[in-house]
CSV table of N, CA, C and O in Angstrom, one decimal:
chain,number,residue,atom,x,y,z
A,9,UNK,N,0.9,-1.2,0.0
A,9,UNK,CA,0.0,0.0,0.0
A,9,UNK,C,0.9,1.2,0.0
A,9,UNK,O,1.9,1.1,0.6
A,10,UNK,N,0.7,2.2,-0.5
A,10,UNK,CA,0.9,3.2,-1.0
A,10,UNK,C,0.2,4.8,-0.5
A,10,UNK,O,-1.0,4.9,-0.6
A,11,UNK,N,0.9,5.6,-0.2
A,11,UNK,CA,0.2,6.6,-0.1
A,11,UNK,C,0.5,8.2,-0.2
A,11,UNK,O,1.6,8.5,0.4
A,12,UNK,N,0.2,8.9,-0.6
A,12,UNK,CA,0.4,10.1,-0.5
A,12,UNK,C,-0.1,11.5,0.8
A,12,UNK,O,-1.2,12.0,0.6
A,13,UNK,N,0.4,11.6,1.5
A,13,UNK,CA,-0.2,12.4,2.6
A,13,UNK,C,1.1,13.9,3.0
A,13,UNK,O,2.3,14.1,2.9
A,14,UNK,N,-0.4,14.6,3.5
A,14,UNK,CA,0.2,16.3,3.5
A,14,UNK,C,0.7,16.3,5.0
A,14,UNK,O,-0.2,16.5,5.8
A,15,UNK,N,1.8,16.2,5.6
A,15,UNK,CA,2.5,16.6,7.2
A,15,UNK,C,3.1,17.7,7.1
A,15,UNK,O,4.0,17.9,6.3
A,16,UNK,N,2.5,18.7,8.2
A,16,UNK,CA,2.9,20.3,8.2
A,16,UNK,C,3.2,20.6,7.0
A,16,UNK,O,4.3,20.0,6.7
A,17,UNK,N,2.8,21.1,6.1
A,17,UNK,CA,2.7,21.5,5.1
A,17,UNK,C,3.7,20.9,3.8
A,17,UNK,O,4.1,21.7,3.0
A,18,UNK,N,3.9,19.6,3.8
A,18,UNK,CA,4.9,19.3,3.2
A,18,UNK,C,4.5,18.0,2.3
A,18,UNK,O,3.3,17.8,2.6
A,19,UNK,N,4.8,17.2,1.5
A,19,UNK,CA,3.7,15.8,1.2
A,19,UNK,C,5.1,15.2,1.1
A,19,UNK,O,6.3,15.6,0.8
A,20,UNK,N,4.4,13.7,1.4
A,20,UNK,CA,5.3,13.2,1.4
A,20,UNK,C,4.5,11.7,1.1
A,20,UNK,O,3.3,11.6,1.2
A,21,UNK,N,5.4,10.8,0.8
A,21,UNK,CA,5.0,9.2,-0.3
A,21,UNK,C,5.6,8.1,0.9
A,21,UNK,O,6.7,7.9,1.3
A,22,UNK,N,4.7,7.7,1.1
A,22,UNK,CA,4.9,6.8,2.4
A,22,UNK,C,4.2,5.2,2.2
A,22,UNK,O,3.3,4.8,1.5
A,23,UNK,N,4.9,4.5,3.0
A,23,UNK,CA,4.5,3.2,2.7
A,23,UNK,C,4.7,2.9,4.3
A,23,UNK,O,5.0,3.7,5.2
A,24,UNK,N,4.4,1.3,4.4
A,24,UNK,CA,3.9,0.7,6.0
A,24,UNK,C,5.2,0.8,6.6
A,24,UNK,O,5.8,1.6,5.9
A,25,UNK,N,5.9,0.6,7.3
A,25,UNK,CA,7.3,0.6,8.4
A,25,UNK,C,8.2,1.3,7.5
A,25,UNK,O,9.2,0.8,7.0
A,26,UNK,N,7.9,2.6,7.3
A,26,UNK,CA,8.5,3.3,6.2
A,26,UNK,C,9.3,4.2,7.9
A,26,UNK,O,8.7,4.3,9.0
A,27,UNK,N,10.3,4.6,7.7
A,27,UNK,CA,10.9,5.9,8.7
A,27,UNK,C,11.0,7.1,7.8
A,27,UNK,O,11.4,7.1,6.7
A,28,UNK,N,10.6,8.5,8.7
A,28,UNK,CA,11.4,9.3,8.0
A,28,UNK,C,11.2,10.6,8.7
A,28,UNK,O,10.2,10.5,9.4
A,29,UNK,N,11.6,11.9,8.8
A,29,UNK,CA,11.8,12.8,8.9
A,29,UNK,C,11.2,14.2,8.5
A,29,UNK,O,11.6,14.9,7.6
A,30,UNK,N,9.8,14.6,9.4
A,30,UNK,CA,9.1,15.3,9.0
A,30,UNK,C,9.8,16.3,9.7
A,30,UNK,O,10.7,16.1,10.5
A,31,UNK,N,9.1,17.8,9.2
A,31,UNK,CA,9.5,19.0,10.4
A,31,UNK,C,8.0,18.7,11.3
A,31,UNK,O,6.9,18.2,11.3
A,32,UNK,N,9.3,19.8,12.3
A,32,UNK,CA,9.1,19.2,13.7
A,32,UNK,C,7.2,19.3,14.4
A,32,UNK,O,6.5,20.3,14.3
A,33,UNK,N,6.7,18.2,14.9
A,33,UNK,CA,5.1,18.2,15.1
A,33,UNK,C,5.2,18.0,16.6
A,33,UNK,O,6.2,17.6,17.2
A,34,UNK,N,4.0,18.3,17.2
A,34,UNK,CA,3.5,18.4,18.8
A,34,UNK,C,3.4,17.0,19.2
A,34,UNK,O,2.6,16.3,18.6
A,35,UNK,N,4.1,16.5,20.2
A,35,UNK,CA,4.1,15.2,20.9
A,35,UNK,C,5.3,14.9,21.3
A,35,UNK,O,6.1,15.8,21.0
A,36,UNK,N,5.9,13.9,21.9
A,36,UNK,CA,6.7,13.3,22.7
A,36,UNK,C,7.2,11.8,22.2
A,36,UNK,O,6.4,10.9,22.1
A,37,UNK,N,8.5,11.5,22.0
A,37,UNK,CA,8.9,10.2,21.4
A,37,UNK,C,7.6,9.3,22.5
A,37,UNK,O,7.2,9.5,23.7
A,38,UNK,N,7.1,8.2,21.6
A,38,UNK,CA,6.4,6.8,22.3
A,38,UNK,C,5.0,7.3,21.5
A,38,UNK,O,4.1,6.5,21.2
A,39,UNK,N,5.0,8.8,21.0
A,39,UNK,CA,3.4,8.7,21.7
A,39,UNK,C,2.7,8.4,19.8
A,39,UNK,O,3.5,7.9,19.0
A,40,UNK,N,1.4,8.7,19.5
A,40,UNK,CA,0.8,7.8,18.2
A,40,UNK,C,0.5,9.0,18.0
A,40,UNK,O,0.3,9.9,18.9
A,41,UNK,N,0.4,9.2,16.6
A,41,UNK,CA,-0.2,10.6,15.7
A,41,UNK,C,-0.8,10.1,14.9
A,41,UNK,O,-0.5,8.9,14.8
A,42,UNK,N,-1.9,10.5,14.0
A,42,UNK,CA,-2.8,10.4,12.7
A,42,UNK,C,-2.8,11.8,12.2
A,42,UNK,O,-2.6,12.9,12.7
A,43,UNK,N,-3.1,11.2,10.7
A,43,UNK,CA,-2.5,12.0,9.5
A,43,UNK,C,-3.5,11.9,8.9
A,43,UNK,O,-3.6,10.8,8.3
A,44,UNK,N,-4.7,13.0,8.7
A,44,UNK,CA,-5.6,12.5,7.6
A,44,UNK,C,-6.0,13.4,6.5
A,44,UNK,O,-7.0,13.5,5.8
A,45,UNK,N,-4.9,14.1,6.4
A,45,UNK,CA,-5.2,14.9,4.8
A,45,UNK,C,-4.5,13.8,4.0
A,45,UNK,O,-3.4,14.2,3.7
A,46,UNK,N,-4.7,13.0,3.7
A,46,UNK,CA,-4.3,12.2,2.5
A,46,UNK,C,-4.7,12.6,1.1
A,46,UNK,O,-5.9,12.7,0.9
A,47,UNK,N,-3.6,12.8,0.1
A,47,UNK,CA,-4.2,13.0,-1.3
A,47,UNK,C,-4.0,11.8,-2.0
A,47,UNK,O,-5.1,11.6,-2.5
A,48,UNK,N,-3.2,10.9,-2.2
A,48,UNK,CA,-3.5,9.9,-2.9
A,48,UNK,C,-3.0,8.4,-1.9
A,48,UNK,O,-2.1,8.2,-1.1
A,49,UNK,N,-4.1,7.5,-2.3
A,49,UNK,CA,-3.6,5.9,-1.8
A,49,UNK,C,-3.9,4.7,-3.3
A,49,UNK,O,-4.7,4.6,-4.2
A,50,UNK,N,-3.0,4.1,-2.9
A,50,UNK,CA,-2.6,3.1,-4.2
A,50,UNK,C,-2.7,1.9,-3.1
A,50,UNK,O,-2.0,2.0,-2.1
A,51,UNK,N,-3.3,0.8,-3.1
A,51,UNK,CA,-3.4,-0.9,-2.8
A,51,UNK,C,-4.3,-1.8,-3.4
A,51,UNK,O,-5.4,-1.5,-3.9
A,52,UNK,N,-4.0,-2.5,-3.3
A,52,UNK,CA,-5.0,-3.8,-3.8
A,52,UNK,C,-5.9,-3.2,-5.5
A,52,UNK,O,-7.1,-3.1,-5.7
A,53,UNK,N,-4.7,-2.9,-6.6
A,53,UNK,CA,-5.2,-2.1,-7.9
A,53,UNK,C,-6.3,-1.7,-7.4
A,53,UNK,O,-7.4,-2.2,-7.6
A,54,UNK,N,-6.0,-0.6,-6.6
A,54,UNK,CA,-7.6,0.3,-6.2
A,54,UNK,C,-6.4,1.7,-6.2
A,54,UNK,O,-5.4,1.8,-5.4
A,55,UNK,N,-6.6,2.7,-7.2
A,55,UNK,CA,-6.3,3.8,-6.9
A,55,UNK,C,-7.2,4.9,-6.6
A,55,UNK,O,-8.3,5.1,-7.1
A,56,UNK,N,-6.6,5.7,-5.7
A,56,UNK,CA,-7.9,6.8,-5.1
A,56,UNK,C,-7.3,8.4,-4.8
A,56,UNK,O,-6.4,8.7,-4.1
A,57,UNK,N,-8.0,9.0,-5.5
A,57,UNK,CA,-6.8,10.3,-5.6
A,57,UNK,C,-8.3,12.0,-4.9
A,57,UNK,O,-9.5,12.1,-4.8
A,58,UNK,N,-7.4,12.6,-4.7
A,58,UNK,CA,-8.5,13.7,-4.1
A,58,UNK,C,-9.5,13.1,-3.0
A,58,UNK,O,-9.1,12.2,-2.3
A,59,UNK,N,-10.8,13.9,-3.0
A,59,UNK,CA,-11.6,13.4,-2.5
A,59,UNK,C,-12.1,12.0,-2.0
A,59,UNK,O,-12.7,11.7,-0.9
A,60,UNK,N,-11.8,11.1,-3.3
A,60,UNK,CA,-12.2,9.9,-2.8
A,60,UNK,C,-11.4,9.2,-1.9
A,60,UNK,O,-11.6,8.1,-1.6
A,61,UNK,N,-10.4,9.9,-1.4
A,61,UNK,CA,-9.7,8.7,-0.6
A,61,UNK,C,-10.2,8.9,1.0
A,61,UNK,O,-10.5,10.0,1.7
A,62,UNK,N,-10.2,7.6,1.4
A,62,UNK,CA,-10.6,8.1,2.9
A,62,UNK,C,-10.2,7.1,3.5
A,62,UNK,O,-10.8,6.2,4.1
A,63,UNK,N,-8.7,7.5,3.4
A,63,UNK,CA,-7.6,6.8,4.4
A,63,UNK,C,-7.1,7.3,5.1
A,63,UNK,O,-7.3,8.5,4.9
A,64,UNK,N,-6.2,7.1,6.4
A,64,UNK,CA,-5.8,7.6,7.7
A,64,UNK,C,-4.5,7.0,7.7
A,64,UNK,O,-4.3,5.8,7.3
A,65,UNK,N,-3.5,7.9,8.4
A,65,UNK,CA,-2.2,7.6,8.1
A,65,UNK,C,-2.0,7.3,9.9
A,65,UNK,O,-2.4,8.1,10.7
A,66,UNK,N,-1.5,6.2,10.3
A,66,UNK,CA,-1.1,6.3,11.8
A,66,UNK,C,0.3,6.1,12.0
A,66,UNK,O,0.8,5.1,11.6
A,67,UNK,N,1.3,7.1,12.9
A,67,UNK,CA,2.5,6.6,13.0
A,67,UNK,C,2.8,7.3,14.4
A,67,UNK,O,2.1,8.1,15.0
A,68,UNK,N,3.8,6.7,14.6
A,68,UNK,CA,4.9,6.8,15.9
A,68,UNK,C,5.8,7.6,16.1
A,68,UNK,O,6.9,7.3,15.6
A,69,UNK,N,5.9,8.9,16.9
A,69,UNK,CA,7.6,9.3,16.9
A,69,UNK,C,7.9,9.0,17.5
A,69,UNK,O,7.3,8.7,18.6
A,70,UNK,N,9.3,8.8,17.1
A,70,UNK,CA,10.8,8.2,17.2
A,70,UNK,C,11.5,9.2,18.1
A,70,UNK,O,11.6,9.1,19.3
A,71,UNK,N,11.8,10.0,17.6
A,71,UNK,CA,12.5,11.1,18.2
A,71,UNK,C,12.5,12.3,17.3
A,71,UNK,O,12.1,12.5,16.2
A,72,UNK,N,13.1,13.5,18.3
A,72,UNK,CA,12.9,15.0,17.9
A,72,UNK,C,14.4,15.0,17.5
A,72,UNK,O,15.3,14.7,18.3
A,73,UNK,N,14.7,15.5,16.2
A,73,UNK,CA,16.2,16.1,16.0
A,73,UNK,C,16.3,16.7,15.1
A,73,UNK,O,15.6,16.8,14.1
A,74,UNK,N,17.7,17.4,15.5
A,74,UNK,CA,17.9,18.5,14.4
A,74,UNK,C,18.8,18.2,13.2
A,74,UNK,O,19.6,17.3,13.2
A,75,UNK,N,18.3,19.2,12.1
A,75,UNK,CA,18.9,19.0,10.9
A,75,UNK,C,20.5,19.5,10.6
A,75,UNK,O,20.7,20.3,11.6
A,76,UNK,N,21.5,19.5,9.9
A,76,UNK,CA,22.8,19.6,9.3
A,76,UNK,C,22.7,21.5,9.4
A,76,UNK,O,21.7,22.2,9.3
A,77,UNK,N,23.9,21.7,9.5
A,77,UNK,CA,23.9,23.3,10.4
A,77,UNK,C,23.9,23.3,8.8
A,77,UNK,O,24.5,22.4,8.1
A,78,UNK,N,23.0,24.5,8.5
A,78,UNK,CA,23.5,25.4,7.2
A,78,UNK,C,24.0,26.8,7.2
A,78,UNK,O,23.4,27.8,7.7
A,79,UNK,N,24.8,26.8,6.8
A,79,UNK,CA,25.5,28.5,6.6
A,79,UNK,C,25.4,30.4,5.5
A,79,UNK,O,25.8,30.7,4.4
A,80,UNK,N,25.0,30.8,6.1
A,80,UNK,CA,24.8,31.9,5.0
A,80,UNK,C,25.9,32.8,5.3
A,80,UNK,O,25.7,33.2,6.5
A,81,UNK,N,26.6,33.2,4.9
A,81,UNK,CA,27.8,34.0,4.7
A,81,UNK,C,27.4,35.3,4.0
A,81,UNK,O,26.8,35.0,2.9
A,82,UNK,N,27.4,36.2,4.1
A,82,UNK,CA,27.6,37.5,3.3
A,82,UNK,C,28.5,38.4,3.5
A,82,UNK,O,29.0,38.6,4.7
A,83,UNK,N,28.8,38.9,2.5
A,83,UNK,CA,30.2,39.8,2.6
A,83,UNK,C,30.2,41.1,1.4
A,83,UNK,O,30.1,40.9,0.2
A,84,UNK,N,30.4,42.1,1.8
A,84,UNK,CA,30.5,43.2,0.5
A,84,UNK,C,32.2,43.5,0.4
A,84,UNK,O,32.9,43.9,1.3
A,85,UNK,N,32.6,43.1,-0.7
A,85,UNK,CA,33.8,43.5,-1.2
A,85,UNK,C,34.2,45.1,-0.8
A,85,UNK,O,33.5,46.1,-0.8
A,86,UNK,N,35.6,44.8,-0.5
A,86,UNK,CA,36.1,46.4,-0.5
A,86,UNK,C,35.5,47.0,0.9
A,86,UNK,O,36.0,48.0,1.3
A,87,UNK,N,34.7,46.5,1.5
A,87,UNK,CA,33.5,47.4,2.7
A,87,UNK,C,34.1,47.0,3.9
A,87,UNK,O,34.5,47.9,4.7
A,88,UNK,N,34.5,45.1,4.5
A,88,UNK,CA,35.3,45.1,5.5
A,88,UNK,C,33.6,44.4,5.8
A,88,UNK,O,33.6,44.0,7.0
A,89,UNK,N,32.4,44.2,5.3
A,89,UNK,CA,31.6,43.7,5.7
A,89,UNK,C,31.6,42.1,6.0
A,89,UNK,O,31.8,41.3,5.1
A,90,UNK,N,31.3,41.8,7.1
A,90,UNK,CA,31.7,40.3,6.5
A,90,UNK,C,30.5,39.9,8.1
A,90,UNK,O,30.7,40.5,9.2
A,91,UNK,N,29.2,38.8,7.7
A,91,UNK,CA,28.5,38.3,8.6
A,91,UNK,C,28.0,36.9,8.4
A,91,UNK,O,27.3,36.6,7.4
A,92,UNK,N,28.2,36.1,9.3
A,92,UNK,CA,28.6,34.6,9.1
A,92,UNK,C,27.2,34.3,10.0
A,92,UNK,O,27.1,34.8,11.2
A,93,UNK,N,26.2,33.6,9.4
A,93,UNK,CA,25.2,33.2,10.3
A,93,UNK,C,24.1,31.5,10.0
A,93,UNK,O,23.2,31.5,9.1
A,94,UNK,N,24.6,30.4,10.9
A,94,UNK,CA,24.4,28.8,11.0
A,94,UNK,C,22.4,29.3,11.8
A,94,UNK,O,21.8,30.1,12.6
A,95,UNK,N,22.1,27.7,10.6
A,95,UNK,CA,20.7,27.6,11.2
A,95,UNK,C,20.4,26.2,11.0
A,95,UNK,O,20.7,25.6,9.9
A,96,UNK,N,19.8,25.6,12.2
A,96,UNK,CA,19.7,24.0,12.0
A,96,UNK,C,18.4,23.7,12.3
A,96,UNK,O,18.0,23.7,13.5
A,97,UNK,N,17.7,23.4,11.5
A,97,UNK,CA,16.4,23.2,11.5
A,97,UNK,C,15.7,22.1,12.2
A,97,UNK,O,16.3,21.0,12.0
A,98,UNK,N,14.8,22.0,12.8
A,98,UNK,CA,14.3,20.7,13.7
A,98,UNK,C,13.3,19.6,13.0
A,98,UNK,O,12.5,19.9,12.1
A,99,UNK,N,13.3,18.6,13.3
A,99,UNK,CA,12.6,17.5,12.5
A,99,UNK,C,11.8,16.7,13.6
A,99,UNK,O,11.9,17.0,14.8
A,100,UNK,N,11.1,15.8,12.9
A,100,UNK,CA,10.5,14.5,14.0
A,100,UNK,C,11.1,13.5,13.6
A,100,UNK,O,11.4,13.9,12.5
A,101,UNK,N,11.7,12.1,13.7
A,101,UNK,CA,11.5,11.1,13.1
A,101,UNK,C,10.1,10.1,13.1
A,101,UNK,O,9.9,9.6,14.2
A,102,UNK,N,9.6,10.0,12.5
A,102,UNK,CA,8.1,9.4,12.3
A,102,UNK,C,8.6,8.3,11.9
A,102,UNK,O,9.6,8.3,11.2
A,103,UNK,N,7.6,6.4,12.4
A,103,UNK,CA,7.6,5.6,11.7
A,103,UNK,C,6.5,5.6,11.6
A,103,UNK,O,5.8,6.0,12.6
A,104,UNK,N,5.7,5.1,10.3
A,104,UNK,CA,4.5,4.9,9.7
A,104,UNK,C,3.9,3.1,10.0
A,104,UNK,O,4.1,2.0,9.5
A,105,UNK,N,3.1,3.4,11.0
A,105,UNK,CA,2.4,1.9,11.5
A,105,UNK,C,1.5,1.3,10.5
A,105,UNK,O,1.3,0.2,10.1
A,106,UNK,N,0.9,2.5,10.2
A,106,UNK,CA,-0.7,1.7,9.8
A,106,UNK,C,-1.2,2.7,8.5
A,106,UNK,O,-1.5,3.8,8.8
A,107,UNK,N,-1.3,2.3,7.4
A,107,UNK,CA,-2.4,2.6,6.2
A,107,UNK,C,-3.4,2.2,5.9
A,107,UNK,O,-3.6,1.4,4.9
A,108,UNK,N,-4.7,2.8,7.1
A,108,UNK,CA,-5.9,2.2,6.7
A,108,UNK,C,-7.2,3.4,6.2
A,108,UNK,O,-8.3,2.9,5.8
């Protein structure tokens, strides 16, 4: 089974004991989340896209962590300007239990 679903504003293509890395949502590693803007699910040659789908995504986080420091550097030539500034963005790890 197959699916397509919208987490904090992002979509993402998911399947059953799938892991992965959403940005960061409200809860505590252990605890269960559901996901039910789904736009598309694909199983059993039944495809269902928009409206007709009315499936429910259930999964688990894993843990809260942060993402790889990114750097923005700016500098004006000749000026002596120079400002160096790191931002590391926060994630969930989600595993995906249940497509039903």
């Amino acid at each position: 089974m197959l699916a397509v679903v919208k987490i904090a504003g992002q979509q993402f293509k998911v399947q059953k004991d799938q892991t992965l890395y959403v940005p960061r949502i409200a809860g505590n590693a252990g605890d269960k989340v559901e996901f039910g803007e789904v736009l598309l699910s694909h199983g059993d040659d039944k495809l269902a896209v928009g409206k007709d789908v009315k499936a429910v995504i259930k999964a688990e986080i894993l843990d809260h962590v942060q993402g790889d420091k990114v750097i923005a550097f700016k500098m004006k030539r000749r000026k002596g300007f120079r400002k160096k500034h790191g931002h590391r963005t926060h994630y969930t790890k989600i595993r995906i239990s249940e497509i039903a």
